[in-house]
Amino acid sequence: MLKLVLLSFCFQIVLAMQGSPKDPQRQSECVLQDAPRQCGSFCLSALSPLFVHSRKIRTRLDGIEAGQLASSENLRAGLQGVQTKLDAEFLAVRTKLESCKSKGQEDFEERLAKMEEHLKAIKTAGNAKDELKCNNIMKETIVNLQNQIKTKDDLINTQKKQINEGLKNRDDQIADLKNWIETSKRNQSNELSKCRLKLDEMEPFKVSCSSSPHGWTVIQRRIDGSENFHRNWDDYKNGFGNVKGEFFIGLENLHQMTKARPHELYIKLGKVDGSTSYAHYDDFKIGSEDELYELKSIGIYSGEAGDSLAYHKNKKFSTFDRDNDESDAGNCAKKKSGGWWYGHCGLSFPNGKYYKDVQITNEGTKNGIYWGSWHDYDWKISLTYVEMMIRPKSL
């Protein structure tokens, strides 16, 4: 196309210099000899620079085309390098996200699909040689991946922080518990610290507070046979023994305590072989002396030793000098060697005679410490440990 333009331009110049063949005035302007030949040489000499310039332009255009081709190859190579680098980065990110998935990240698959769509878009842009679009998509994808990685790292750091705080709280709780235990040990003096109670118009009296289980007031204890429980009515009414060892708190005190508010009853039992058990009743209450300290309520039983107290509910209290039982065969308190809520005698005798051996020496009397349901009602077995305790019932 350029050559045609140049040839047309040269032809117009020749015509302008030679003039029209029919124009005599124009022909007279040529004063040279052999005018046609000389004018032709003149035209060629005049057009020669134009031909040279045309060749230079052609050469430059060829160089531009070659440069464009080289640039295109460089761009393709650059895009290929970017794609390779991005594939490597994507693989690294994908590996890290897969590790995050094991930590419970449920949205991993959805985000991974979006990243794969971005990668396809990048590859498509590279094939179309759209460098700007490729760079923008690449930058956007890298930023998104970095943001997702930061989000995962923040989540992991938050979880670590929560775990560390939980461990610190646990350590604080353990320290508080240890302090509480040490304080309890000091205050309770080996489970025998003395408490003082004042009920209605009664004088304060000393009791033993249990630490196992914690928060219970001991009302009766049998541990070594050092105290005689074969006592008269007044002794059982007022209480006897030593709160540091074996004792009974007194029926009148029990009446006042259980009258003031509902109480629970907890009985710990032990045999000579070291085995232990317990019985729990959730509503313990006894009547007044006018009611012969009747066992008015025991509530619901729970525990491991079995229920050997239900039989004694609504029974009057008996001692060897006050026979209030229902037996026609004599005073159960005399035969069992201790006061209790007897019916036709009964199924439990925590205040019976203390025997240090498992076998009762006088099999005919059967007057030992007894909780029938725990040892299959074997009358020859006598328990070596009993601790009865109460505490106010939670309302």
XYZ file of N, CA and C in Angstrom, residues 6-165:
480
model
N 3.614 5.999 -2.940
C 4.857 6.647 -3.384
C 4.909 6.747 -4.908
N 4.517 5.672 -5.599
C 4.529 5.696 -7.064
C 3.573 6.739 -7.608
N 2.411 6.845 -6.955
C 1.425 7.853 -7.404
C 1.958 9.252 -7.198
N 2.650 9.429 -6.054
C 3.205 10.748 -5.747
C 4.282 11.127 -6.773
N 5.157 10.157 -7.103
C 6.221 10.401 -8.091
C 5.628 10.731 -9.458
N 4.567 10.007 -9.832
C 3.944 10.240 -11.121
C 3.384 11.639 -11.209
N 2.802 12.140 -10.117
C 2.266 13.504 -10.102
C 3.375 14.506 -10.223
N 4.511 14.272 -9.648
C 5.650 15.211 -9.737
C 6.172 15.255 -11.166
N 6.265 14.083 -11.795
C 6.759 14.029 -13.184
C 5.846 14.838 -14.096
N 4.588 14.637 -13.917
C 3.635 15.388 -14.742
C 3.746 16.870 -14.488
N 3.945 17.251 -13.244
C 4.052 18.679 -12.940
C 5.294 19.270 -13.541
N 6.387 18.528 -13.568
C 7.656 19.059 -14.095
C 7.680 19.075 -15.625
N 7.029 18.112 -16.283
C 7.069 18.034 -17.738
C 5.957 18.839 -18.381
N 4.884 18.981 -17.600
C 3.752 19.693 -18.178
C 3.000 18.838 -19.134
N 1.932 19.359 -19.724
C 1.106 18.623 -20.672
C 1.800 18.594 -22.020
N 1.778 17.486 -22.779
C 2.427 17.383 -24.091
C 1.827 18.352 -25.094
N 0.628 18.800 -24.885
C -0.035 19.685 -25.827
C 0.134 21.141 -25.460
N 0.891 21.393 -24.367
C 1.046 22.773 -23.904
C 2.382 23.295 -24.418
N 2.382 24.108 -25.522
C 3.633 24.553 -26.113
C 4.418 25.428 -25.169
N 3.685 26.220 -24.340
C 4.397 27.103 -23.412
C 5.168 26.308 -22.389
N 4.587 25.227 -21.971
C 5.238 24.382 -20.962
C 6.458 23.708 -21.547
N 6.387 23.326 -22.852
C 7.524 22.686 -23.504
C 8.662 23.663 -23.704
N 8.361 24.901 -23.846
C 9.402 25.888 -24.114
C 10.237 26.180 -22.888
N 9.705 25.749 -21.716
C 10.465 26.008 -20.501
C 11.669 25.093 -20.371
N 11.709 23.995 -21.027
C 12.854 23.069 -20.955
C 13.918 23.580 -21.910
N 15.091 24.014 -21.496
C 16.148 24.622 -22.290
C 17.310 23.667 -22.490
N 17.152 22.455 -21.986
C 18.255 21.508 -22.084
C 18.189 20.774 -23.415
N 19.301 20.344 -23.894
C 19.352 19.502 -25.056
C 18.908 18.110 -24.660
N 18.242 17.387 -25.600
C 17.722 16.046 -25.305
C 16.867 16.090 -24.041
N 15.857 16.987 -24.153
C 15.039 17.317 -22.969
C 14.345 16.109 -22.341
N 13.743 15.219 -23.159
C 13.053 14.113 -22.503
C 13.974 13.254 -21.643
N 15.150 12.951 -22.186
C 16.058 12.114 -21.407
C 16.594 12.826 -20.197
N 16.955 14.141 -20.454
C 17.508 14.891 -19.318
C 16.443 15.125 -18.252
N 15.203 15.418 -18.670
C 14.146 15.617 -17.666
C 13.876 14.325 -16.903
N 13.986 13.170 -17.627
C 13.797 11.896 -16.912
C 14.862 11.695 -15.864
N 16.083 11.995 -16.160
C 17.168 11.861 -15.182
C 16.953 12.804 -14.021
N 16.450 13.987 -14.360
C 16.202 14.969 -13.304
C 15.134 14.458 -12.344
N 14.079 13.903 -12.946
C 13.006 13.364 -12.077
C 13.534 12.242 -11.188
N 14.338 11.366 -11.785
C 14.852 10.260 -10.999
C 15.746 10.742 -9.883
N 16.586 11.768 -10.201
C 17.451 12.306 -9.152
C 16.639 12.992 -8.072
N 15.480 13.593 -8.496
C 14.631 14.248 -7.493
C 13.880 13.234 -6.639
N 13.497 12.123 -7.251
C 12.722 11.114 -6.501
C 13.597 10.143 -5.736
N 14.880 10.087 -6.006
C 15.772 9.107 -5.366
C 15.736 9.189 -3.840
N 15.761 10.426 -3.266
C 15.678 10.473 -1.779
C 14.384 9.875 -1.241
N 13.322 10.070 -2.062
C 12.046 9.518 -1.611
C 12.091 8.001 -1.595
N 12.729 7.412 -2.633
C 12.859 5.962 -2.654
C 13.696 5.455 -1.484
N 14.779 6.168 -1.169
C 15.632 5.783 -0.036
C 14.838 5.838 1.264
N 14.058 6.967 1.416
C 13.252 7.126 2.639
C 12.204 6.017 2.756
N 11.658 5.660 1.559
C 10.658 4.594 1.556
C 11.263 3.280 2.030
N 12.500 2.984 1.562
C 13.135 1.739 1.984
C 13.432 1.764 3.488
N 13.818 2.930 3.990
C 14.079 3.042 5.428
C 12.802 2.797 6.228
N 11.702 3.381 5.706
C 10.429 3.164 6.408
C 10.059 1.685 6.393
N 10.268 1.033 5.236
C 9.969 -0.385 5.141
C 10.805 -1.201 6.129
N 12.105 -0.828 6.179
C 13.000 -1.529 7.107
C 12.557 -1.338 8.553
N 12.154 -0.084 8.852
C 11.715 0.212 10.230
C 10.438 -0.558 10.567
N 9.531 -0.610 9.572
C 8.297 -1.362 9.799
C 8.594 -2.835 10.027
N 9.531 -3.368 9.234
C 9.903 -4.769 9.441
C 10.475 -4.969 10.836
N 11.308 -4.002 11.300
C 11.872 -4.099 12.651
C 10.792 -4.047 13.716
N 9.782 -3.154 13.461
C 8.688 -3.046 14.440
C 7.921 -4.367 14.514
N 7.653 -4.930 13.335
C 6.942 -6.207 13.326
C 7.745 -7.291 14.054
N 9.078 -7.298 13.801
C 9.912 -8.288 14.489
C 9.906 -8.034 15.993
N 9.958 -6.742 16.394
C 9.915 -6.404 17.823
C 8.598 -6.822 18.454
N 7.504 -6.580 17.688
C 6.206 -6.987 18.217
C 6.138 -8.501 18.423
N 6.689 -9.218 17.456
C 6.697 -10.667 17.585
C 7.506 -11.100 18.804
N 8.696 -10.456 18.977
C 9.533 -10.797 20.138
C 8.822 -10.437 21.439
N 8.143 -9.258 21.436
C 7.407 -8.852 22.644
C 6.300 -9.835 22.953
N 5.636 -10.281 21.888
C 4.568 -11.251 22.102
C 5.112 -12.536 22.706
N 6.285 -12.985 22.200
C 6.895 -14.196 22.745
C 7.310 -13.981 24.203
N 7.872 -12.765 24.463
C 8.277 -12.472 25.847
C 7.072 -12.434 26.777
N 5.980 -11.825 26.278
C 4.766 -11.757 27.089
C 4.236 -13.162 27.383
N 4.238 -14.001 26.345
C 3.769 -15.366 26.542
C 4.660 -16.108 27.542
N 5.981 -15.899 27.415
C 6.892 -16.547 28.362
C 6.689 -16.004 29.778
N 6.474 -14.659 29.844
C 6.240 -14.063 31.166
C 4.972 -14.584 31.803
N 3.925 -14.653 30.998
C 2.663 -15.177 31.523
C 2.805 -16.626 31.954
N 3.590 -17.387 31.192
C 3.814 -18.777 31.557
C 4.551 -18.868 32.894
N 5.540 -17.961 33.077
C 6.259 -17.931 34.348
C 5.359 -17.546 35.496
N 4.502 -16.537 35.248
C 3.552 -16.116 36.296
C 2.623 -17.265 36.639
N 2.151 -17.958 35.600
C 1.245 -19.089 35.830
C 1.929 -20.187 36.643
N 3.206 -20.475 36.307
C 3.944 -21.502 37.048
C 4.122 -21.097 38.504
N 4.496 -19.813 38.716
C 4.678 -19.326 40.092
C 3.372 -19.369 40.857
N 2.296 -18.963 40.183
C 0.989 -18.940 40.846
C 0.526 -20.356 41.177
N 0.815 -21.300 40.268
C 0.473 -22.701 40.558
C 1.190 -23.180 41.821
N 2.484 -22.798 41.938
C 3.250 -23.197 43.119
C 2.673 -22.563 44.378
N 2.339 -21.246 44.279
C 1.747 -20.569 45.446
C 0.402 -21.182 45.789
N -0.385 -21.481 44.759
C -1.699 -22.071 44.998
C -1.562 -23.438 45.677
N -0.542 -24.214 45.222
C -0.326 -25.527 45.829
C 0.053 -25.379 47.300
N 0.909 -24.383 47.602
C 1.301 -24.165 49.005
C 0.110 -23.758 49.852
N -0.708 -22.841 49.296
C -1.897 -22.389 50.027
C -2.874 -23.541 50.223
N -3.030 -24.324 49.175
C -3.948 -25.458 49.275
C -3.482 -26.452 50.335
N -2.161 -26.671 50.395
C -1.620 -27.572 51.420
C -1.913 -27.051 52.812
N -1.725 -25.738 53.003
C -1.989 -25.149 54.324
C -3.465 -25.194 54.661
N -4.306 -24.941 53.677
C -5.748 -24.977 53.930
C -6.210 -26.391 54.247
N -5.566 -27.385 53.598
C -5.931 -28.768 53.911
C -5.568 -29.113 55.353
N -4.446 -28.546 55.827
C -4.114 -28.758 57.238
C -5.111 -28.070 58.148
N -5.617 -26.912 57.694
C -6.645 -26.215 58.475
C -7.951 -27.006 58.496
N -8.198 -27.719 57.400
C -9.440 -28.487 57.343
C -9.491 -29.533 58.443
N -8.316 -30.094 58.782
C -8.285 -31.085 59.851
C -8.627 -30.479 61.197
N -8.602 -29.168 61.314
C -8.946 -28.488 62.559
C -10.417 -28.134 62.597
N -11.182 -28.672 61.705
C -12.629 -28.466 61.787
C -13.147 -27.321 60.946
N -12.391 -26.864 59.902
C -12.868 -25.756 59.062
C -13.802 -26.304 57.986
N -15.083 -26.134 58.189
C -16.076 -26.762 57.325
C -16.192 -26.059 55.961
N -15.719 -24.826 55.870
C -15.888 -24.099 54.604
C -14.701 -24.279 53.664
N -13.801 -25.247 53.962
C -12.598 -25.414 53.144
C -12.932 -25.710 51.688
N -13.829 -26.670 51.440
C -14.128 -27.083 50.078
C -14.693 -25.935 49.250
N -15.564 -25.117 49.850
C -16.156 -24.004 49.119
C -15.093 -22.985 48.725
N -14.206 -22.654 49.652
C -13.155 -21.688 49.332
C -12.172 -22.245 48.312
N -11.886 -23.531 48.415
C -10.985 -24.149 47.459
C -11.567 -24.087 46.055
N -12.869 -24.314 45.898
C -13.514 -24.235 44.590
C -13.406 -22.822 44.009
N -13.587 -21.820 44.861
C -13.465 -20.433 44.390
C -12.047 -20.141 43.909
N -11.062 -20.645 44.623
C -9.676 -20.414 44.206
C -9.373 -21.116 42.878
N -9.940 -22.286 42.689
C -9.740 -22.982 41.417
C -10.390 -22.213 40.269
N -11.532 -21.589 40.520
C -12.166 -20.743 39.495
C -11.281 -19.550 39.159
N -10.681 -18.945 40.183
C -9.754 -17.833 39.939
C -8.570 -18.292 39.092
N -8.058 -19.468 39.392
C -6.906 -19.975 38.636
C -7.271 -20.211 37.177
N -8.466 -20.754 36.921
C -8.909 -20.953 35.539
C -9.023 -19.623 34.811
N -9.534 -18.617 35.513
C -9.670 -17.290 34.913
C -8.310 -16.724 34.553
N -7.330 -16.965 35.433
C -5.974 -16.476 35.165
C -5.400 -17.151 33.920
N -5.585 -18.485 33.834
C -5.065 -19.211 32.667
C -5.745 -18.740 31.388
N -7.052 -18.510 31.430
C -7.784 -18.019 30.260
C -7.271 -16.653 29.832
N -7.060 -15.773 30.784
C -6.545 -14.445 30.470
C -5.162 -14.531 29.855
N -4.332 -15.477 30.336
C -2.996 -15.628 29.772
C -3.041 -16.110 28.335
N -3.951 -17.047 28.016
C -4.061 -17.536 26.632
C -4.534 -16.434 25.702
N -5.337 -15.491 26.222
C -5.834 -14.386 25.406
C -4.844 -13.241 25.330
N -3.695 -13.377 25.953
C -2.645 -12.360 25.956
C -3.133 -11.058 26.596
N -4.122 -11.161 27.476
C -4.636 -9.957 28.133
C -3.828 -9.749 29.402
N -2.699 -9.066 29.280
C -1.754 -8.937 30.383
C -2.371 -8.194 31.559
N -3.084 -7.110 31.290
C -3.649 -6.305 32.370
C -4.666 -7.105 33.165
N -5.552 -7.793 32.449
C -6.563 -8.603 33.129
C -5.917 -9.718 33.915
N -4.878 -10.308 33.331
C -4.177 -11.388 34.014
C -3.554 -10.899 35.322
N -2.896 -9.744 35.245
C -2.253 -9.196 36.443
C -3.270 -8.858 37.514
N -4.404 -8.261 37.116
C -5.433 -7.883 38.090
C -6.020 -9.105 38.777
N -6.332 -10.118 37.963
C -6.893 -11.338 38.554
C -5.875 -12.017 39.450
N -4.627 -12.017 39.011
C -3.586 -12.644 39.815
C -3.437 -11.935 41.157
N -3.403 -10.594 41.118
C -3.267 -9.840 42.357
C -4.464 -10.068 43.273
N -5.652 -10.059 42.677
C -6.862 -10.261 43.481
C -6.863 -11.638 44.134
N -6.446 -12.637 43.372
C -6.427 -13.999 43.911
C -5.406 -14.144 45.035
N -4.227 -13.566 44.823
C -3.197 -13.651 45.856
C -3.648 -12.949 47.123
N -4.284 -11.770 46.955
C -4.789 -11.042 48.127
C -5.849 -11.869 48.855
N -6.753 -12.490 48.075
C -7.793 -13.325 48.692
C -7.190 -14.502 49.455
N -6.184 -15.125 48.817
C -5.549 -16.250 49.486
C -4.835 -15.809 50.761
N -4.161 -14.662 50.700
C -3.480 -14.157 51.885
C -4.474 -13.841 52.991
N -5.616 -13.247 52.610
C -6.646 -12.927 53.605
C -7.205 -14.197 54.246
N -7.419 -15.228 53.410
C -7.942 -16.485 53.950
C -6.934 -17.134 54.886
N -5.659 -17.075 54.497
C -4.632 -17.639 55.370
C -4.577 -16.874 56.686
N -4.679 -15.549 56.618
C -4.667 -14.734 57.835
C -5.861 -15.068 58.715
N -7.031 -15.270 58.058
C -8.229 -15.622 58.828
C -8.028 -16.948 59.542
N -7.448 -17.937 58.822
C -7.193 -19.236 59.451
C -6.210 -19.100 60.611
N -5.140 -18.313 60.388
C -4.148 -18.129 61.452
C -4.760 -17.445 62.662
N -5.621 -16.436 62.399
C -6.285 -15.740 63.516
C -7.172 -16.700 64.299
N -7.881 -17.571 63.558
C -8.753 -18.541 64.228
C -7.936 -19.499 65.086
N -6.824 -19.987 64.541
C -5.968 -20.895 65.298
C -5.399 -20.209 66.529
N -4.955 -18.945 66.349
C -4.413 -18.199 67.489
C -5.476 -17.967 68.551
N -6.717 -17.686 68.105
C -7.812 -17.488 69.062
C -8.073 -18.763 69.851
N -8.083 -19.909 69.128
C -8.291 -21.184 69.807
C -7.172 -21.484 70.789
N -5.931 -21.178 70.391
C -4.816 -21.387 71.311
C -4.965 -20.515 72.549
N -5.397 -19.254 72.325
C -5.577 -18.338 73.443
C -6.653 -18.842 74.389
N -7.766 -19.338 73.815
C -8.843 -19.873 74.648
C -8.370 -21.082 75.442
N -7.581 -21.964 74.790
C -7.060 -23.141 75.494
C -6.149 -22.724 76.641
N -5.269 -21.737 76.348
C -4.354 -21.275 77.392
C -5.107 -20.642 78.544
N -6.168 -19.861 78.218
C -6.967 -19.256 79.277
C -7.689 -20.326 80.088
